[in-house]
């Protein structure tokens, strides 16, 4: 969508997660058939439910990036995401995003009907993704991730996590801008759960406003069902949606523009309430209309 703003400024964008993977940490295998190919009827049912619940964007992934996950070859990732995106684009008008770190996969996904690229590595895995997004007029979500999913939890060290993540995201944005991606097509994401300890994840969510101000781009957060929620509540992965909604609410109250979630219905309600509360704030920190 050349020239379009990545996330509407007057509402919270709800990004629904559709993982076409065998091994995603909370929903792996749900959308694949016995041969490992996409189960198109199951995918369309899941997407239809998400859209009915208020999803604005469908985010299709073909590679798990959970801690410890190994990289999937591009050909296999394309085999998972391209038919899924083609089927979604044929059936629905919703915006479709592809969750990939690889330009080759992103190109196939854009050909199939995606208009956004969600790169959790913030252009650090495959810098050529930026030129592709520029050429194709795609929106770009740049996540924060040091290292690789396979090793990212091994040596986590931040002195000031909000400042350091902000600085590194600003570098990712500068790379995208240098490759010709317009500012309005770029959002950033602090990478909740990507090479971060509990205290880091909490600090990032509680300070989205500061991060947003530092980077100067819209912010998406993806706390959905992640381990840090279980560390606080004691809930197993399948029971973390309520905690997810609370995390989304706090982030939106701080100024997050978009949330990436598995449970769209609950996250949408949490986001609506948090945004209304943000608009009602009276302290100087609210600083004008909610973004
Ligand atoms: N988290 C995951 C994957 N993609 N993209 C963005 N922008 N932000 C995130 O926080 C984010 C993301 C990991 O979650 P999930 O897709 O549920 O699991 P897996 O990586 O195991 O497929």
Tab-separated table of C-alpha atoms and ligand atoms in Angstrom:
chain	number	residue	atom	x	y	z
A	1	UNK	CA	0.000	0.000	0.000
A	2	UNK	CA	2.271	2.811	-1.176
A	3	UNK	CA	1.821	6.049	0.738
A	4	UNK	CA	-0.477	4.519	3.363
A	5	UNK	CA	0.162	4.851	7.097
A	6	UNK	CA	1.119	1.520	8.630
A	7	UNK	CA	-1.324	1.776	11.568
A	8	UNK	CA	-4.285	4.171	11.699
A	9	UNK	CA	-3.491	6.909	14.252
A	10	UNK	CA	-7.036	7.099	15.620
A	11	UNK	CA	-7.432	3.517	16.860
A	12	UNK	CA	-5.526	0.508	18.151
A	13	UNK	CA	-4.726	-1.983	15.396
A	14	UNK	CA	-5.371	-5.599	16.347
A	15	UNK	CA	-3.041	-8.046	14.621
A	16	UNK	CA	-4.257	-11.662	14.759
A	17	UNK	CA	-1.639	-14.442	14.802
A	18	UNK	CA	-1.988	-17.295	12.280
A	19	UNK	CA	0.991	-19.629	12.587
A	20	UNK	CA	1.351	-22.108	9.709
A	21	UNK	CA	4.070	-23.967	11.626
A	22	UNK	CA	4.351	-27.376	13.276
A	23	UNK	CA	6.104	-26.015	16.369
A	24	UNK	CA	4.946	-22.526	17.405
A	25	UNK	CA	4.944	-22.382	21.186
A	26	UNK	CA	1.219	-21.882	21.716
A	27	UNK	CA	-0.566	-22.812	18.485
A	28	UNK	CA	1.880	-24.993	16.514
A	29	UNK	CA	0.395	-27.615	14.159
A	30	UNK	CA	-3.145	-26.195	14.300
A	31	UNK	CA	-3.157	-24.988	10.691
A	32	UNK	CA	-1.140	-27.741	8.969
A	33	UNK	CA	-2.334	-31.077	7.592
A	34	UNK	CA	-0.608	-34.440	8.070
A	35	UNK	CA	1.810	-33.765	5.164
A	36	UNK	CA	2.952	-30.477	6.715
A	37	UNK	CA	1.110	-28.368	4.118
A	38	UNK	CA	-1.380	-25.669	5.084
A	39	UNK	CA	-4.827	-26.960	5.981
A	40	UNK	CA	-6.695	-24.284	4.008
A	41	UNK	CA	-10.202	-24.918	5.434
A	42	UNK	CA	-8.813	-24.769	8.997
A	43	UNK	CA	-6.911	-21.580	8.151
A	44	UNK	CA	-9.960	-19.878	6.635
A	45	UNK	CA	-12.090	-20.837	9.650
A	46	UNK	CA	-9.504	-19.414	12.058
A	47	UNK	CA	-9.151	-16.214	10.003
A	48	UNK	CA	-12.898	-15.748	9.682
A	49	UNK	CA	-13.302	-16.031	13.456
A	50	UNK	CA	-10.503	-13.507	14.054
A	51	UNK	CA	-11.975	-11.024	11.602
A	52	UNK	CA	-15.439	-11.407	13.150
A	53	UNK	CA	-13.844	-10.670	16.532
A	54	UNK	CA	-12.270	-7.459	15.244
A	55	UNK	CA	-8.826	-8.259	13.841
A	56	UNK	CA	-7.492	-5.561	11.488
A	57	UNK	CA	-4.471	-7.479	10.213
A	58	UNK	CA	-3.834	-11.230	9.805
A	59	UNK	CA	-0.181	-12.082	10.518
A	60	UNK	CA	0.881	-15.340	8.860
A	61	UNK	CA	4.077	-17.048	10.031
A	62	UNK	CA	5.924	-20.098	8.726
A	63	UNK	CA	8.867	-20.188	11.141
A	64	UNK	CA	8.657	-20.378	14.912
A	65	UNK	CA	10.902	-17.855	16.624
A	66	UNK	CA	10.326	-19.187	20.153
A	67	UNK	CA	13.461	-19.399	22.299
A	68	UNK	CA	15.651	-22.253	21.064
A	69	UNK	CA	13.949	-22.582	17.646
A	70	UNK	CA	16.182	-23.455	14.680
A	71	UNK	CA	15.991	-21.476	11.408
A	72	UNK	CA	13.641	-22.960	8.774
A	73	UNK	CA	14.963	-23.033	5.157
A	74	UNK	CA	13.341	-20.356	2.965
A	75	UNK	CA	11.813	-22.920	0.576
A	76	UNK	CA	10.000	-24.647	3.450
A	77	UNK	CA	8.841	-21.346	4.909
A	78	UNK	CA	7.473	-20.329	1.485
A	79	UNK	CA	5.715	-23.699	1.171
A	80	UNK	CA	3.929	-22.892	4.432
A	81	UNK	CA	3.079	-19.203	4.047
A	82	UNK	CA	2.518	-18.542	0.317
A	83	UNK	CA	-0.513	-20.837	-0.176
A	84	UNK	CA	-1.924	-19.670	3.151
A	85	UNK	CA	-1.675	-16.000	2.180
A	86	UNK	CA	-3.054	-16.653	-1.322
A	87	UNK	CA	-6.094	-18.407	0.192
A	88	UNK	CA	-6.657	-15.591	2.709
A	89	UNK	CA	-6.278	-12.861	0.066
A	90	UNK	CA	-8.740	-14.617	-2.220
A	91	UNK	CA	-11.374	-14.958	0.502
A	92	UNK	CA	-11.037	-11.792	2.649
A	93	UNK	CA	-10.305	-8.094	2.152
A	94	UNK	CA	-8.285	-7.825	5.387
A	95	UNK	CA	-4.680	-6.651	5.405
A	96	UNK	CA	-2.278	-9.565	5.544
A	97	UNK	CA	1.172	-9.482	7.028
A	98	UNK	CA	3.932	-12.075	6.742
A	99	UNK	CA	6.002	-12.873	9.818
A	100	UNK	CA	9.438	-13.577	8.358
A	101	UNK	CA	13.073	-12.508	8.668
A	102	UNK	CA	13.926	-13.442	5.057
A	103	UNK	CA	13.548	-11.273	1.931
A	104	UNK	CA	12.998	-14.341	-0.259
A	105	UNK	CA	10.021	-15.411	1.862
A	106	UNK	CA	8.687	-11.858	2.094
A	107	UNK	CA	8.803	-11.515	-1.709
A	108	UNK	CA	6.756	-14.703	-2.164
A	109	UNK	CA	4.297	-13.520	0.495
A	110	UNK	CA	3.873	-10.098	-1.147
A	111	UNK	CA	3.285	-11.860	-4.485
A	112	UNK	CA	0.618	-13.986	-2.802
A	113	UNK	CA	-1.257	-10.953	-1.424
A	114	UNK	CA	0.437	-9.714	1.765
A	115	UNK	CA	0.993	-5.964	2.156
A	116	UNK	CA	3.013	-5.885	5.389
A	117	UNK	CA	6.267	-7.541	6.416
A	118	UNK	CA	6.792	-8.306	10.110
A	119	UNK	CA	10.526	-8.850	10.685
A	120	UNK	CA	11.256	-9.758	14.316
A	121	UNK	CA	14.976	-9.242	13.681
A	122	UNK	CA	14.622	-5.563	12.685
A	123	UNK	CA	16.601	-6.093	9.427
A	124	UNK	CA	19.524	-7.714	11.293
A	125	UNK	CA	18.936	-11.192	9.840
A	126	UNK	CA	18.460	-10.183	6.183
A	127	UNK	CA	19.172	-6.498	5.461
A	128	UNK	CA	17.921	-6.893	1.850
A	129	UNK	CA	14.394	-7.030	3.242
A	130	UNK	CA	14.423	-3.225	3.471
A	131	UNK	CA	14.985	-2.659	-0.251
A	132	UNK	CA	12.289	-5.205	-1.043
A	133	UNK	CA	9.764	-3.413	1.184
A	134	UNK	CA	10.702	-0.087	-0.422
A	135	UNK	CA	10.370	-1.470	-3.964
A	136	UNK	CA	7.053	-3.143	-3.276
A	137	UNK	CA	5.495	-0.365	-1.185
A	138	UNK	CA	5.039	-2.740	1.744
A	139	UNK	CA	4.589	-1.745	5.375
A	140	UNK	CA	7.409	-2.863	7.651
A	141	UNK	CA	7.311	-3.856	11.320
A	142	UNK	CA	10.834	-3.850	12.764
A	143	UNK	CA	11.283	-5.937	15.893
A	144	UNK	CA	14.075	-5.933	18.460
A	145	UNK	CA	16.124	-9.112	18.667
A	146	UNK	CA	19.791	-9.507	19.549
A	147	UNK	CA	21.278	-12.636	17.979
A	148	UNK	CA	19.162	-15.615	16.890
A	149	UNK	CA	16.085	-17.316	18.358
A	150	UNK	CA	18.228	-20.466	18.838
A	151	UNK	CA	20.563	-18.682	21.249
A	152	UNK	CA	18.871	-15.426	22.246
A	153	UNK	CA	18.112	-16.405	25.864
A	154	UNK	CA	21.700	-17.537	26.548
A	155	UNK	CA	23.441	-14.277	27.299
A	156	UNK	CA	20.919	-11.575	27.994
A	157	UNK	CA	22.344	-8.382	29.394
A	158	UNK	CA	20.911	-4.886	29.380
A	159	UNK	CA	22.042	-2.028	31.600
A	160	UNK	CA	19.041	0.120	30.620
A	161	UNK	CA	16.732	-2.017	28.541
A	162	UNK	CA	14.326	0.730	27.421
A	163	UNK	CA	17.145	2.999	26.262
A	164	UNK	CA	19.137	0.230	24.571
A	165	UNK	CA	16.138	-1.310	22.797
A	166	UNK	CA	15.087	2.196	21.723
A	167	UNK	CA	18.559	2.944	20.350
A	168	UNK	CA	18.757	-0.365	18.469
A	169	UNK	CA	15.250	0.057	17.022
A	170	UNK	CA	16.201	3.550	15.891
A	171	UNK	CA	19.149	1.970	14.022
A	172	UNK	CA	16.759	-0.473	12.322
A	173	UNK	CA	14.505	2.402	11.312
A	174	UNK	CA	17.494	4.307	9.907
A	175	UNK	CA	18.441	1.276	7.784
A	176	UNK	CA	14.913	1.004	6.427
A	177	UNK	CA	14.777	4.734	5.661
A	178	UNK	CA	18.175	4.571	3.923
A	179	UNK	CA	16.817	1.777	1.703
A	180	UNK	CA	13.906	4.007	0.699
A	181	UNK	CA	11.066	2.872	2.983
A	182	UNK	CA	8.940	5.936	3.828
A	183	UNK	CA	8.632	6.797	7.533
A	184	UNK	CA	4.863	6.347	7.513
A	185	UNK	CA	5.263	2.720	6.381
A	186	UNK	CA	7.406	1.750	9.413
A	187	UNK	CA	6.444	0.572	12.905
A	188	UNK	CA	8.715	-0.786	15.628
A	189	UNK	CA	8.296	-3.545	18.205
A	190	UNK	CA	10.348	-3.979	21.404
A	191	UNK	CA	10.439	-7.755	20.890
A	192	UNK	CA	8.780	-8.967	24.074
A	193	UNK	CA	10.277	-12.369	24.950
A	194	UNK	CA	13.049	-12.116	22.371
A	195	UNK	CA	16.304	-12.412	24.321
A	196	UNK	CA	14.873	-10.648	27.368
A	197	UNK	CA	14.542	-11.547	31.030
A	198	UNK	CA	11.345	-11.106	33.027
A	199	UNK	CA	12.402	-7.678	34.304
A	200	UNK	CA	13.291	-6.557	30.757
A	201	UNK	CA	9.888	-7.579	29.386
A	202	UNK	CA	8.094	-5.804	32.213
A	203	UNK	CA	10.161	-2.625	31.792
A	204	UNK	CA	9.522	-2.536	28.041
A	205	UNK	CA	5.756	-2.952	28.393
A	206	UNK	CA	5.507	-0.454	31.231
A	207	UNK	CA	7.511	2.137	29.264
A	208	UNK	CA	6.127	1.868	25.741
A	209	UNK	CA	5.462	5.608	25.843
A	210	UNK	CA	9.150	6.410	26.403
A	211	UNK	CA	10.184	3.964	23.691
A	212	UNK	CA	7.704	5.443	21.239
A	213	UNK	CA	8.967	8.954	21.983
A	214	UNK	CA	12.606	7.844	21.567
A	215	UNK	CA	12.087	6.104	18.198
A	216	UNK	CA	9.409	8.397	16.785
A	217	UNK	CA	7.510	5.605	15.045
A	218	UNK	CA	4.283	3.732	15.875
A	219	UNK	CA	4.788	0.815	18.262
A	220	UNK	CA	3.387	-2.711	18.067
A	221	UNK	CA	3.711	-5.071	21.040
A	222	UNK	CA	3.442	-8.873	21.033
A	223	UNK	CA	3.148	-10.188	24.606
A	224	UNK	CA	0.626	-12.883	23.639
A	225	UNK	CA	0.859	-16.036	25.828
A	226	UNK	CA	4.579	-15.547	26.376
A	227	UNK	CA	6.618	-17.142	29.143
A	228	UNK	CA	7.036	-13.967	31.216
A	229	UNK	CA	3.258	-13.927	31.784
A	230	UNK	CA	3.442	-17.438	33.225
A	231	UNK	CA	6.371	-16.380	35.393
A	232	UNK	CA	4.112	-13.780	37.025
A	233	UNK	CA	0.774	-15.642	37.140
A	234	UNK	CA	1.871	-19.270	37.244
A	235	UNK	CA	-0.408	-20.008	34.267
A	236	UNK	CA	0.558	-22.585	31.621
A	237	UNK	CA	0.698	-21.383	28.014
A	238	UNK	CA	-2.897	-22.383	27.221
A	239	UNK	CA	-4.249	-20.248	30.078
A	240	UNK	CA	-2.382	-16.993	29.443
A	241	UNK	CA	-4.951	-15.013	27.429
A	242	UNK	CA	-6.280	-13.046	30.400
A	243	UNK	CA	-2.755	-12.002	31.396
A	244	UNK	CA	-2.115	-11.174	27.725
A	245	UNK	CA	-5.089	-8.805	27.744
A	246	UNK	CA	-3.780	-7.088	30.869
A	247	UNK	CA	-0.350	-6.647	29.253
A	248	UNK	CA	-1.947	-5.269	26.087
A	249	UNK	CA	-4.041	-2.842	28.119
A	250	UNK	CA	-0.987	-1.462	29.915
A	251	UNK	CA	0.915	-1.079	26.656
A	252	UNK	CA	-1.986	0.674	24.933
A	253	UNK	CA	-2.457	2.947	27.954
A	254	UNK	CA	1.217	3.860	27.512
A	255	UNK	CA	0.683	4.648	23.821
A	256	UNK	CA	1.074	1.391	21.872
A	257	UNK	CA	-0.518	1.661	18.429
A	258	UNK	CA	-1.008	-2.056	17.755
A	259	UNK	CA	-1.067	-5.398	19.567
A	260	UNK	CA	-0.267	-8.826	18.080
A	261	UNK	CA	-2.391	-11.518	19.731
A	262	UNK	CA	-3.802	-15.022	19.466
A	263	UNK	CA	-7.077	-14.156	21.235
A	264	UNK	CA	-8.475	-11.235	19.253
A	265	UNK	CA	-11.826	-10.859	21.024
A	266	UNK	CA	-10.334	-10.245	24.462
A	267	UNK	CA	-7.431	-8.120	23.253
A	268	UNK	CA	-9.753	-5.855	21.310
A	269	UNK	CA	-11.859	-5.160	24.413
A	270	UNK	CA	-8.750	-4.558	26.510
A	271	UNK	CA	-7.363	-2.189	23.871
A	272	UNK	CA	-10.633	-0.255	23.536
A	273	UNK	CA	-10.823	0.310	27.274
A	274	UNK	CA	-7.151	1.194	27.642
A	275	UNK	CA	-7.355	3.710	24.835
A	276	UNK	CA	-10.437	5.352	26.349
A	277	UNK	CA	-8.666	5.564	29.713
A	278	UNK	CA	-5.593	7.036	28.058
A	279	UNK	CA	-7.712	9.724	26.418
A	280	UNK	CA	-9.219	10.509	29.858
A	281	UNK	CA	-5.859	11.031	31.610
A	282	UNK	CA	-5.418	14.424	33.220
A	283	UNK	CA	-1.718	14.399	34.026
A	284	UNK	CA	0.806	16.259	31.915
A	285	UNK	CA	2.305	12.955	30.765
A	286	UNK	CA	-0.809	12.294	28.681
A	287	UNK	CA	0.419	15.104	26.414
A	288	UNK	CA	-2.569	15.684	24.168
A	289	UNK	CA	-4.605	13.235	22.142
A	290	UNK	CA	-3.881	9.519	22.581
A	291	UNK	CA	-1.818	8.079	19.773
B	1	LIG	N1	6.345	-12.719	18.626
B	1	LIG	C1	6.371	-13.898	17.998
B	1	LIG	C2	6.368	-13.962	16.603
B	1	LIG	N2	6.301	-12.840	15.860
B	1	LIG	N3	6.189	-10.494	15.721
B	1	LIG	C3	6.166	-9.306	16.326
B	1	LIG	N4	6.112	-8.182	15.586
B	1	LIG	N5	6.196	-9.187	17.683
B	1	LIG	C4	6.262	-10.280	18.503
B	1	LIG	O1	6.317	-10.108	19.749
B	1	LIG	C5	6.289	-11.571	17.887
B	1	LIG	C6	6.254	-11.642	16.475
B	1	LIG	C7	6.408	-15.153	18.786
B	1	LIG	O2	5.116	-15.603	19.082
B	1	LIG	P1	4.290	-16.713	18.261
B	1	LIG	O3	4.114	-16.327	16.835
B	1	LIG	O4	3.052	-16.962	19.031
B	1	LIG	O5	5.160	-18.022	18.403
B	1	LIG	P2	6.257	-18.732	17.486
B	1	LIG	O6	7.393	-17.783	17.256
B	1	LIG	O7	6.656	-19.931	18.303
B	1	LIG	O8	5.613	-19.100	16.181
